[in-house]
Amino acid sequence: MTFRAKPVVRGSGRSGWNSGDRRTFLLNAGFVAAIVVSLLLLVGYTAWSWYDDHFGAAATVDGTTITKDELRTRLAIESFRIDYTESRIQTLLTAGRITDATATSQIQFLEQRRSSLGVLTLERLIDATIQRRLADEEGLSVSEADIDAQLIEEATTDEERHGWVIEVEPEDDEETGEPGAAEKSAAREKAEAALAELRGGKSWEDVAKTVSTAASAAQNGDLGWLPLESGFDEPFMTALFAATQGEPTDVIEGEDGIFRIGRVTEIAPTTIDDTFTARILDKEIELADYREAVRADLIRIKLDEKVVADLSAPSLQRHVLQIRVPVSATPMPDGVKVRHILFSPKDDPGGADDLDENDPAWAAAEAEARAAYDELKADITKFDAMARRESDEGSAASTGGKLPYYNELSAIDDAFADAIFAEGLEPGDLLEPFRSAFGWHVVQFMRPYGEGEKAWLETIRQQALDGADFAQLATDQGEGEEAEDGGDIGWVAVGQLGEALEDPIFGAEIGEITEVVAIPDDGAYLFKVLAEEEREATDEQIEIFESTGFSNWYAEKKAAADITKSGSAASATE
């Protein structure tokens, strides 16, 4: 018998391989595809992360992107600058040109900057972006030669001199409390006599200890090492840096009215660090990047100079009276404000409490207080001048007797508290003279705290609109230095007080009283515009422009910019 294999008959509709093979193939293919997709996603995410970490936005300014790489680069530059400054401090300390205390203080300041360097650097880049546009608008540019000069300046240690001083400060006139012509002349004569002694061979040490009125006299007038731009009296420093080593200067009258003689015993000349560029490169900072940082610094300087020059040019100014009510350091809803004139026995508030009850000085003080009270009842407008002139309270000469807000928890004399917290007192009430542990008081109740400074000044404005004399209101209600002069703050130029105060001043008509202006954490203001004319800027105004002109101008420009900071910018600073 012959056996034959039975042919396999494929089922109808089946493919060329069985279902198990196909399932395996599909599973493998899907697995491979999943791996490929995962790899593609991983590669894509890695590429995106790399791109974002380098070219992602640390911030945008009016549509311009500051990348994280730009932030890192500028952070490295600013870190280098701190390190370089610290190395200079250590060099000066080693050379004995600064004390340990000075070095420690300066290094601590650098450490504070270092701790917040990431935030400061991002802000600096934002400023650089805005200021670059502003410079273009103002037609300002920075040349490569400007940058070269600035790099040399950064690498330069200025000349310093070991200086000494003999000071003769004029005495105060007994009546005015300030040096007069006679006192200044006497001080100059004393200084000239001291100079003659020095040139006649008397030792510096002997003259300094016997003539000088400076606190440094005990140390023979030793000022230590100083650069020309030290902040010390400018005329004196100019003379000191023109002096021959070992020889005394002429007598120099300072900007503060003090007469000085100077001497230089050692000179450290100007030096330039030839390793400056190499130090930058050692920190793996590209010179091109460092130069761009310097360019940004110079743009800011040039903008500052132009703003100050523009503000200092002749301009329309306004003569203004001001009433300023400062914000209370500790607002007291139940507090009251008064002004007073103190008549102490023997003009000594500190010794009054220990004085015998029957001492005639008590009766004399009471008589003075009652006489003042009678005079003020007849004419209350005399209060401010009388307080400045006659009160035995130490600060009355500058405050007109105005005191801070007090409430019933304030640590004040019991008799004084009983008087000012009496029921039924109204603003303007003049209290009968009363005695405290410090003497006899004449007190005027000014106001309760009520709804605060702005609300009170609104009532004063209404009084002025109703015809009350603005200057008198300024004297009675104002608490700035100008109150003594009827609120006269002189001529005001644009850029002097800041936009918040200047807008109402320059927006008012001549002779008009402005609305009340409240400045947070400062106080409430009310102005009356007296006149307008084109005027040259005064030295005082120019000093203000140099101090705050640019910052006020730029703050407005920056506030108008569209700035967005990335939440992930911090990663670029780590």
Tab-separated table of N, CA, C and O in Angstrom, residues 11 45 132 174 204 216 223 246 321 368 414 422 431 481 555-556:
chain	number	residue	atom	x	y	z
A	11	GLY	N	-7.779	27.822	3.649
A	11	GLY	CA	-9.154	28.267	3.828
A	11	GLY	C	-9.477	29.426	2.911
A	11	GLY	O	-8.617	30.214	2.526
A	45	TYR	N	12.301	67.464	21.831
A	45	TYR	CA	12.275	68.156	23.115
A	45	TYR	C	13.666	68.652	23.496
A	45	TYR	O	13.836	69.763	23.988
A	132	ARG	N	18.888	102.359	24.444
A	132	ARG	CA	19.431	102.354	23.081
A	132	ARG	C	18.457	103.031	22.117
A	132	ARG	O	18.850	103.826	21.266
A	174	GLU	N	25.470	135.283	68.346
A	174	GLU	CA	24.568	134.957	69.450
A	174	GLU	C	23.111	135.260	69.111
A	174	GLU	O	22.197	134.582	69.576
A	204	TRP	N	53.568	120.908	62.289
A	204	TRP	CA	52.163	120.699	61.918
A	204	TRP	C	51.370	120.152	63.107
A	204	TRP	O	50.245	120.574	63.367
A	216	SER	N	39.224	115.720	63.797
A	216	SER	CA	40.473	115.005	63.534
A	216	SER	C	41.684	115.676	64.177
A	216	SER	O	42.807	115.200	64.006
A	223	LEU	N	43.551	112.830	57.489
A	223	LEU	CA	42.388	112.481	56.681
A	223	LEU	C	42.530	111.120	56.010
A	223	LEU	O	41.577	110.626	55.412
A	246	GLY	N	54.472	117.892	51.182
A	246	GLY	CA	55.172	118.372	52.367
A	246	GLY	C	54.958	119.825	52.684
A	246	GLY	O	55.304	120.273	53.780
A	321	LEU	N	3.928	129.103	45.940
A	321	LEU	CA	3.768	128.910	47.378
A	321	LEU	C	3.261	127.492	47.612
A	321	LEU	O	2.462	126.989	46.821
A	368	GLU	N	5.453	134.927	81.428
A	368	GLU	CA	5.771	134.956	79.991
A	368	GLU	C	4.678	134.251	79.190
A	368	GLU	O	4.255	134.727	78.123
A	414	ASP	N	1.534	114.070	81.567
A	414	ASP	CA	0.114	113.924	81.914
A	414	ASP	C	-0.648	115.236	81.790
A	414	ASP	O	-1.778	115.267	81.277
A	422	ALA	N	-8.733	117.300	75.881
A	422	ALA	CA	-9.961	117.779	76.524
A	422	ALA	C	-11.120	117.708	75.538
A	422	ALA	O	-10.945	117.875	74.322
A	431	LEU	N	-5.580	127.292	73.726
A	431	LEU	CA	-5.810	126.816	75.085
A	431	LEU	C	-5.216	127.779	76.113
A	431	LEU	O	-4.183	128.421	75.864
A	481	GLU	N	10.143	123.307	55.590
A	481	GLU	CA	11.004	124.432	55.958
A	481	GLU	C	10.429	125.752	55.460
A	481	GLU	O	10.654	126.817	56.049
A	555	ALA	N	12.350	107.237	34.368
A	555	ALA	CA	11.284	106.444	34.998
A	555	ALA	C	9.997	106.550	34.195
A	555	ALA	O	9.268	105.562	34.020
A	556	GLU	N	9.712	107.730	33.685
A	556	GLU	CA	8.510	107.928	32.870
A	556	GLU	C	8.610	107.139	31.560
A	556	GLU	O	7.645	106.509	31.117
